[in-house]
Amino acid sequence: MSESTLSAGTRVFDPDAIRADFPILQRKIHGQELVYLDNAATTQKPKQVIKSLTDYYEQTNANVHRGVHTLSMEATNGYEVARTKVAKFINAPRSEEVIWTRNTSESLNLVAATWAEANISEGDNIVITAMEHHSNIVPWQQLAFKKGAEIRYLSHNDDGVINFVDASSVIDSRTKLVSVTHMSNVLGTINPVAKLAELAHDVGAVILVDAAQSVPHMPVDVQAIDADFLAFSAHKMLGPTGIGVLWGRLDLLEEMPPYMFGGDMILEVTYEGAKWNDLPYKFEAGTPNIADAFATGAAVDYLSDLGMENVWQHEQELTAYAMEQILSLDNVKVLGPQDSSQRGGVISFVHDTIHPHDLGTALDQQGIAIRTGHHCAMPLVRSYDVVAAARASFYIYNTRSEVDALVNGISETEGYFNR
Ligand SMILES: Cc1ncc(COP(=O)(O)O)c(C=O)c1O
């Protein structure tokens, strides 16, 4: 988290007022109030974001960068304004460094297919942590197979905290890339990415931060953490599905070959060849996701109005309360840091006797939505000697009474299974 040059927010953080902005929270599930605790998978959308989509299609819809007519110019302007908002939100030095992608996964694949393809050779190594999402494992494994490079894992202790004694030997002179999650989507651990950036830079490596679970929840300043690349998805931060961001350092992006080829990413095409467009368009082939860029801008506005320090504080308080309540249950074990100040608003847990899928199904009957399974981090979940875990994850609209509903729901389910 940065010292923060970022906005402190202009709106009072009032959970009741916030909840009123989310139409879906009025829904009943099996006749019960919806308690939505699956925010690490995707968050709900406020009416401001939904309206930006309908406004776009009702008032502006046109293709970008190609037209001289009013609608096309308005679409182009809105698309670029949204990029500028994202750049400001993460304190990127320039908006051309913000590339629109489909999601975090595509952002990571883009770096693997371009920067890593050009810079990683046989005998080099790529360092990731043992707590990565599949999206930050599989692209590197594939690249390593192809290039004859090595994948190395930074280990963590039982509490899910990275082992730094180990880190300084794992990252060495053959390390070309360190690619780490800022916050684990299973353990909730917040990794000290600035410290890892220092270790990476000391050996001349580049650091990529998977910020899918951090940018939505805490102030993230790419300059303060000294990242080289940063990836995140709009759908985990109130925005629509189908759009994400890759931020990269200008000099790296400029040297990288394109990811996809086609319209908009070229400056000039002849029958013999083509010249690439300037940043960021070099990486945005074809008609982009214009409507969802507008809506991402609206999501960024919503969070900026609340202030990311306030978002983070709310989640820290709620997580501390939830940890206390969940840990007070006899048959439940929480994965990851037991000290809530070392984690974000994600709590994965296993019950001694109830399978997570049974627990998730029983909670759904009570209107409570949690995640169950391997959370796209199979090696990590298996390292705890379990095949699946239940996960509750929080966001700006969640309340203490929803945590109470979860804990009561677990107790009720125990009663049912032990009957
Ligand atoms: C830490 C982390 N990285 C990457 C991803 C992949 O995000 P997406 O599915 O939006 O590409 C997720 C999604 O849950 C995640 O939690």
Coordinates of C-alpha atoms and ligand atoms in Angstrom, one line a residue:
M1 CA 0.0 0.0 0.0
S2 CA 1.3 3.5 -0.8
E3 CA 1.8 6.5 1.4
S4 CA -0.9 7.8 -0.9
T5 CA -0.9 10.7 -3.1
L6 CA -4.3 9.2 -4.0
S7 CA -7.7 10.7 -3.4
A8 CA -9.0 10.6 0.2
G9 CA -12.6 10.5 -1.0
T10 CA -15.4 13.1 -1.2
R11 CA -18.3 10.9 0.0
V12 CA -19.0 9.8 3.5
F13 CA -18.4 6.0 3.9
D14 CA -21.9 5.0 4.9
P15 CA -22.6 1.3 4.3
D16 CA -26.4 1.9 4.3
A17 CA -26.1 4.5 1.6
I18 CA -23.7 2.4 -0.3
R19 CA -26.0 -0.6 -0.1
A20 CA -28.8 1.5 -1.6
D21 CA -26.7 1.9 -4.7
F22 CA -26.7 -1.9 -5.5
P23 CA -30.0 -3.1 -6.9
I24 CA -29.0 -6.7 -6.6
L25 CA -28.8 -6.5 -2.9
Q26 CA -32.6 -6.2 -2.8
R27 CA -32.9 -9.7 -4.3
K28 CA -34.2 -12.6 -2.2
I29 CA -32.5 -16.0 -2.5
H30 CA -34.7 -18.9 -1.5
G31 CA -36.9 -16.4 0.2
Q32 CA -34.0 -14.9 2.3
E33 CA -32.2 -11.6 2.1
L34 CA -29.1 -12.0 -0.1
V35 CA -25.8 -12.0 1.8
Y36 CA -23.2 -11.7 -0.9
L37 CA -19.8 -12.9 0.3
D38 CA -18.2 -14.0 -3.0
N39 CA -16.5 -10.7 -3.8
A40 CA -13.1 -12.1 -4.5
A41 CA -14.7 -14.0 -7.5
T42 CA -16.6 -10.9 -8.7
T43 CA -18.2 -7.9 -7.1
Q44 CA -21.7 -6.5 -7.5
K45 CA -22.3 -3.4 -9.6
P46 CA -23.7 -0.1 -8.4
K47 CA -26.5 1.6 -10.3
Q48 CA -24.0 4.3 -11.4
V49 CA -21.9 1.7 -13.3
I50 CA -25.1 0.0 -14.7
K51 CA -26.3 3.4 -15.9
S52 CA -23.0 4.2 -17.6
L53 CA -23.5 1.1 -19.7
T54 CA -27.1 2.0 -20.7
D55 CA -26.2 5.7 -21.2
Y56 CA -23.4 4.6 -23.5
Y57 CA -25.5 2.4 -25.7
E58 CA -28.5 4.9 -25.6
Q59 CA -26.5 8.0 -26.3
T60 CA -23.0 7.4 -27.6
N61 CA -22.5 4.0 -29.2
A62 CA -20.0 4.2 -32.1
N63 CA -16.6 2.8 -33.0
V64 CA -13.5 4.6 -31.6
H65 CA -10.4 6.2 -33.3
R66 CA -11.9 5.9 -36.8
G67 CA -14.7 8.4 -37.3
V68 CA -15.0 12.1 -37.8
H69 CA -18.7 12.1 -36.8
T70 CA -19.9 13.3 -33.4
L71 CA -20.7 9.9 -31.9
S72 CA -17.4 8.4 -32.8
M73 CA -15.5 11.4 -31.4
E74 CA -17.6 11.2 -28.1
A75 CA -17.0 7.4 -27.9
T76 CA -13.2 8.0 -28.5
N77 CA -13.1 10.7 -25.9
G78 CA -15.0 8.7 -23.2
Y79 CA -12.8 5.6 -23.9
E80 CA -9.7 7.7 -23.4
V81 CA -11.1 9.6 -20.4
A82 CA -11.7 6.2 -18.7
R83 CA -8.1 5.2 -19.4
T84 CA -6.9 8.4 -17.7
K85 CA -9.1 7.7 -14.7
V86 CA -7.5 4.3 -14.3
A87 CA -4.0 5.8 -14.7
K88 CA -4.8 8.3 -11.9
F89 CA -6.3 5.6 -9.7
I90 CA -3.0 3.6 -9.6
N91 CA -0.8 6.7 -9.9
A92 CA 0.6 5.6 -13.3
P93 CA 3.0 8.3 -14.6
R94 CA 1.2 8.3 -18.1
S95 CA -2.1 7.1 -19.4
E96 CA -0.4 5.5 -22.4
E97 CA 1.0 2.9 -20.0
V98 CA -2.6 1.7 -19.3
I99 CA -3.5 -1.1 -21.8
W100 CA -7.1 -2.4 -21.9
T101 CA -7.3 -6.1 -21.9
R102 CA -10.2 -8.6 -21.2
N103 CA -9.1 -9.4 -17.6
T104 CA -6.2 -10.1 -15.3
S105 CA -5.6 -13.4 -17.0
E106 CA -5.2 -11.8 -20.4
S107 CA -2.9 -9.1 -18.9
L108 CA -0.6 -11.8 -17.6
N109 CA -0.7 -13.8 -20.8
L110 CA 0.1 -10.6 -22.8
V111 CA 3.3 -10.1 -20.8
A112 CA 4.2 -13.8 -21.2
A113 CA 3.6 -13.7 -24.9
T114 CA 5.5 -10.5 -25.5
W115 CA 8.0 -9.3 -22.9
A116 CA 8.8 -12.8 -21.5
E117 CA 8.9 -14.4 -25.0
A118 CA 11.5 -11.8 -26.0
N119 CA 13.6 -11.7 -22.8
I120 CA 13.6 -15.2 -21.3
S121 CA 16.0 -17.8 -22.6
E122 CA 17.2 -21.3 -21.7
G123 CA 18.7 -21.5 -18.2
D124 CA 16.9 -18.3 -17.0
N125 CA 14.4 -18.5 -14.2
I126 CA 11.0 -17.0 -13.4
V127 CA 10.1 -16.6 -9.7
I128 CA 6.5 -16.8 -8.5
T129 CA 5.1 -17.5 -5.0
A130 CA 3.5 -20.8 -3.9
M131 CA 0.2 -18.9 -3.4
E132 CA -0.5 -17.8 -7.0
H133 CA -3.8 -18.0 -8.8
H134 CA -3.6 -20.4 -11.9
S135 CA -3.5 -17.3 -14.1
N136 CA -0.1 -16.4 -12.6
I137 CA 1.2 -20.0 -12.8
V138 CA 0.2 -21.6 -16.0
P139 CA 1.4 -18.9 -18.5
W140 CA 4.9 -19.0 -16.9
Q141 CA 4.9 -22.8 -16.8
Q142 CA 4.1 -22.9 -20.5
L143 CA 6.7 -20.3 -21.3
A144 CA 9.3 -22.1 -19.2
F145 CA 8.6 -25.4 -21.0
K146 CA 9.0 -23.7 -24.4
K147 CA 12.2 -21.9 -23.5
G148 CA 13.9 -24.4 -21.3
A149 CA 13.6 -21.9 -18.4
E150 CA 13.0 -22.8 -14.8
I151 CA 10.0 -21.9 -12.5
R152 CA 11.0 -21.2 -8.9
Y153 CA 8.6 -20.8 -6.0
L154 CA 8.9 -18.5 -3.1
S155 CA 7.7 -20.4 -0.1
H156 CA 5.6 -19.2 2.8
N157 CA 5.2 -20.3 6.4
D158 CA 2.1 -22.1 7.9
D159 CA 0.6 -18.7 8.5
G160 CA 0.8 -17.9 4.7
V161 CA 3.5 -15.3 5.1
I162 CA 6.4 -15.3 2.5
N163 CA 9.6 -16.6 3.8
F164 CA 12.2 -13.9 3.1
V165 CA 15.3 -15.9 4.2
D166 CA 14.4 -18.2 1.3
A167 CA 13.6 -15.3 -1.1
S168 CA 17.2 -14.0 -1.3
S169 CA 18.5 -17.3 -2.5
V170 CA 15.5 -18.1 -4.8
I171 CA 15.9 -14.8 -6.7
D172 CA 19.4 -14.9 -8.3
S173 CA 21.4 -13.6 -11.2
R174 CA 19.5 -15.9 -13.7
T175 CA 16.1 -14.5 -12.5
K176 CA 14.5 -12.5 -15.3
L177 CA 11.0 -12.1 -13.9
V178 CA 9.4 -12.1 -10.4
S179 CA 5.6 -12.4 -10.8
V180 CA 3.7 -12.2 -7.5
T181 CA 0.2 -11.7 -6.2
H182 CA -0.2 -8.6 -4.2
M183 CA -3.0 -10.3 -2.2
S184 CA -3.7 -14.0 -2.1
N185 CA -7.2 -14.8 -3.2
V186 CA -7.1 -17.9 -0.9
L187 CA -5.1 -16.9 2.2
G188 CA -5.8 -13.2 2.2
T189 CA -2.1 -12.6 2.7
I190 CA -0.9 -9.2 1.6
N191 CA 2.5 -9.6 0.1
P192 CA 5.2 -7.0 0.6
V193 CA 5.6 -6.3 -3.1
A194 CA 7.8 -3.2 -2.7
K195 CA 10.3 -5.4 -0.9
L196 CA 10.1 -8.1 -3.6
A197 CA 10.5 -5.4 -6.3
E198 CA 13.8 -4.4 -4.5
L199 CA 15.0 -8.0 -4.6
A200 CA 14.1 -8.3 -8.2
H201 CA 15.7 -5.1 -9.3
D202 CA 18.9 -5.8 -7.4
V203 CA 19.5 -8.8 -9.8
G204 CA 18.3 -6.9 -12.8
A205 CA 14.9 -8.7 -13.0
V206 CA 11.5 -7.2 -13.7
I207 CA 8.6 -7.5 -11.3
L208 CA 5.0 -8.1 -12.3
V209 CA 2.3 -7.6 -9.7
D210 CA -0.9 -9.5 -9.9
A211 CA -3.2 -6.9 -8.4
A212 CA -6.5 -8.6 -9.1
Q213 CA -7.2 -8.7 -5.3
S214 CA -5.5 -5.5 -4.2
V215 CA -6.4 -2.7 -6.6
P216 CA -10.2 -3.1 -5.8
H217 CA -9.6 -3.0 -2.0
M218 CA -6.7 -0.8 -1.1
P219 CA -4.8 2.2 -2.4
V220 CA -2.3 0.9 -4.9
D221 CA 0.4 3.2 -6.3
V222 CA 2.5 1.6 -9.0
Q223 CA 5.3 4.1 -8.4
A224 CA 5.4 3.7 -4.6
I225 CA 5.7 -0.1 -4.9
D226 CA 8.2 0.2 -7.8
A227 CA 6.3 -2.3 -10.0
D228 CA 7.3 -2.8 -13.7
F229 CA 3.9 -4.4 -14.7
L230 CA 0.6 -4.6 -12.8
A231 CA -2.5 -6.5 -13.8
F232 CA -6.1 -6.3 -12.6
S233 CA -9.8 -6.9 -13.6
A234 CA -12.6 -4.4 -13.6
H235 CA -15.2 -7.0 -12.6
K236 CA -13.6 -7.4 -9.1
M237 CA -13.9 -3.6 -8.5
L238 CA -17.5 -2.8 -9.2
G239 CA -17.0 -2.7 -13.0
P240 CA -18.2 -5.0 -15.8
T241 CA -16.9 -8.4 -16.8
G242 CA -14.9 -8.6 -20.0
I243 CA -12.4 -5.8 -19.3
G244 CA -9.2 -5.6 -17.4
V245 CA -6.0 -3.6 -17.3
L246 CA -2.3 -4.2 -17.9
W247 CA -0.2 -1.3 -16.7
G248 CA 3.5 -1.4 -17.7
R249 CA 6.5 0.9 -17.5
L250 CA 6.7 3.0 -20.6
D251 CA 10.2 1.9 -21.7
L252 CA 9.3 -1.8 -21.3
L253 CA 6.0 -1.4 -23.2
E254 CA 7.8 0.5 -26.0
E255 CA 10.3 -2.3 -26.5
M256 CA 7.8 -5.1 -26.4
P257 CA 6.4 -6.7 -29.7
P258 CA 2.6 -6.6 -30.2
Y259 CA 0.4 -9.3 -28.7
M260 CA -2.3 -9.5 -31.4
F261 CA -2.3 -8.1 -34.9
G262 CA -5.1 -6.3 -36.8
G263 CA -6.9 -3.0 -37.0
D264 CA -6.0 -0.1 -34.7
M265 CA -2.6 -1.6 -33.6
I266 CA -0.9 -0.5 -36.8
L267 CA 0.4 2.9 -38.0
E268 CA 0.9 1.8 -41.6
V269 CA 0.3 -1.3 -43.6
T270 CA 1.7 -2.1 -47.1
Y271 CA 1.4 -5.3 -49.1
E272 CA 4.9 -6.1 -47.8
G273 CA 4.6 -5.4 -44.1
A274 CA 3.3 -3.2 -41.3
K275 CA 4.5 -0.6 -38.7
W276 CA 3.1 -0.7 -35.2
N277 CA 1.0 2.1 -33.7
D278 CA 2.1 4.1 -30.7
L279 CA 1.2 3.1 -27.1
P280 CA -1.3 2.1 -25.9
Y281 CA -2.8 1.1 -29.2
K282 CA 0.0 -1.2 -30.2
F283 CA -1.5 -3.7 -27.7
E284 CA -5.2 -3.0 -28.6
A285 CA -5.9 -4.8 -31.8
G286 CA -9.4 -4.6 -33.2
T287 CA -12.5 -2.9 -31.9
P288 CA -12.0 -2.6 -28.2
N289 CA -14.5 -3.1 -25.4
I290 CA -15.7 0.5 -25.5
A291 CA -18.8 0.3 -23.4
D292 CA -17.1 -1.5 -20.6
A293 CA -14.2 1.0 -20.6
F294 CA -16.8 3.7 -20.0
A295 CA -18.3 1.6 -17.1
T296 CA -14.8 0.9 -15.7
G297 CA -14.4 4.7 -15.5
A298 CA -17.7 4.9 -13.6
A299 CA -16.5 2.2 -11.2
V300 CA -13.2 4.1 -10.6
D301 CA -15.2 7.3 -10.0
Y302 CA -17.4 5.4 -7.4
L303 CA -14.4 4.1 -5.5
S304 CA -12.5 7.3 -5.7
D305 CA -15.5 9.2 -4.3
L306 CA -15.5 6.8 -1.3
G307 CA -11.7 7.1 -1.1
M308 CA -9.5 3.9 -1.2
E309 CA -8.2 4.5 2.3
N310 CA -11.8 4.4 3.6
V311 CA -12.5 1.2 1.5
W312 CA -9.5 -0.4 3.0
Q313 CA -10.3 0.6 6.6
H314 CA -13.9 -0.7 6.3
E315 CA -12.6 -4.0 5.0
Q316 CA -10.0 -4.3 7.7
E317 CA -12.5 -3.7 10.4
L318 CA -15.0 -6.2 8.9
T319 CA -12.2 -8.8 8.4
A320 CA -11.0 -8.4 12.0
Y321 CA -14.6 -8.9 13.2
A322 CA -15.2 -11.9 10.9
M323 CA -11.9 -13.6 11.9
E324 CA -12.8 -13.3 15.6
Q325 CA -16.3 -14.8 14.9
I326 CA -15.1 -17.6 12.6
L327 CA -12.2 -18.5 14.8
S328 CA -14.6 -18.8 17.8
L329 CA -16.2 -21.8 16.0
D330 CA -14.9 -25.1 17.4
N331 CA -14.7 -27.1 14.2
V332 CA -13.5 -24.5 11.8
K333 CA -9.9 -23.9 10.7
V334 CA -8.9 -20.7 8.9
L335 CA -6.2 -20.8 6.2
G336 CA -3.6 -18.0 6.1
P337 CA -2.6 -15.4 8.6
Q338 CA -4.4 -15.7 11.9
D339 CA -3.6 -12.1 12.6
S340 CA -6.2 -10.2 10.7
S341 CA -4.0 -7.1 10.3
Q342 CA -1.8 -9.1 8.0
R343 CA -4.6 -10.0 5.6
G344 CA -7.2 -8.5 3.3
G345 CA -10.9 -9.3 3.3
V346 CA -10.7 -12.9 2.1
I347 CA -11.2 -15.7 4.6
S348 CA -10.8 -19.3 3.5
F349 CA -11.8 -22.0 5.9
V350 CA -12.4 -25.7 6.3
H351 CA -14.8 -27.5 8.6
D352 CA -13.6 -30.7 10.4
T353 CA -16.6 -32.7 9.3
I354 CA -18.6 -30.8 6.6
H355 CA -17.4 -30.7 3.1
P356 CA -17.1 -27.2 1.7
H357 CA -19.5 -27.9 -1.1
D358 CA -22.1 -29.1 1.4
L359 CA -21.5 -26.1 3.5
G360 CA -21.8 -23.8 0.5
T361 CA -25.0 -25.4 -0.6
A362 CA -26.6 -25.2 2.9
L363 CA -25.6 -21.6 3.2
D364 CA -27.1 -20.8 -0.2
Q365 CA -30.4 -22.1 1.2
Q366 CA -30.1 -19.4 3.8
G367 CA -29.4 -16.7 1.1
I368 CA -25.7 -16.6 1.8
A369 CA -23.3 -16.7 -1.2
I370 CA -19.8 -18.0 -0.5
R371 CA -17.2 -19.7 -2.8
T372 CA -16.2 -23.3 -2.4
G373 CA -13.5 -25.3 -4.2
H374 CA -9.9 -24.8 -5.1
H375 CA -10.3 -21.1 -5.9
C376 CA -8.1 -21.5 -9.0
A377 CA -5.1 -22.1 -6.7
M378 CA -5.0 -25.9 -6.7
P379 CA -1.4 -26.4 -5.7
L380 CA -1.8 -24.0 -2.8
V381 CA -5.1 -25.5 -1.5
R382 CA -3.7 -29.0 -1.8
S383 CA -0.6 -28.0 0.2
Y384 CA -2.9 -27.6 3.2
D385 CA -3.9 -31.3 2.7
V386 CA -7.4 -30.4 1.7
V387 CA -9.0 -30.7 -1.8
A388 CA -11.3 -27.8 -1.3
A389 CA -12.0 -24.9 1.1
A390 CA -14.9 -22.5 1.8
R391 CA -14.2 -18.8 1.2
A392 CA -16.0 -15.7 2.4
S393 CA -14.8 -12.4 0.9
F394 CA -15.9 -8.9 1.6
Y395 CA -16.5 -5.6 -0.1
I396 CA -17.7 -2.1 0.5
Y397 CA -21.4 -3.1 1.0
N398 CA -20.8 -5.9 3.5
T399 CA -21.8 -5.4 7.1
R400 CA -21.2 -7.0 10.5
S401 CA -24.7 -8.3 10.5
E402 CA -23.8 -10.2 7.3
V403 CA -20.8 -11.7 9.1
D404 CA -23.2 -12.7 11.9
A405 CA -25.5 -14.3 9.3
L406 CA -22.5 -16.3 8.0
V407 CA -21.4 -17.6 11.4
N408 CA -25.0 -18.4 12.4
G409 CA -25.4 -20.2 9.1
I410 CA -22.3 -22.3 9.7
S411 CA -23.6 -23.2 13.2
E412 CA -27.1 -24.1 11.8
T413 CA -25.5 -26.2 9.1
E414 CA -23.5 -28.1 11.8
G415 CA -26.8 -28.7 13.6
Y416 CA -28.4 -30.1 10.5
F417 CA -25.5 -32.4 9.6
N418 CA -25.1 -33.6 13.2
R419 CA -28.7 -34.4 13.6
Ligands
LIG1 C1 -5.1 -13.2 -7.5 C2 -5.9 -13.4 -8.7 N1 -5.2 -13.4 -9.9 C3 -5.8 -13.5 -11.1 C4 -7.2 -13.8 -11.2 C5 -7.8 -13.9 -12.5 O1 -8.7 -12.9 -12.7 P1 -9.7 -12.9 -14.0 O2 -10.5 -14.2 -13.9 O3 -10.5 -11.7 -13.9 O4 -8.8 -13.0 -15.2 C6 -7.9 -13.8 -10.0 C7 -9.4 -14.1 -10.0 O5 -9.9 -14.6 -9.1 C8 -7.3 -13.7 -8.7 O6 -7.9 -13.7 -7.6

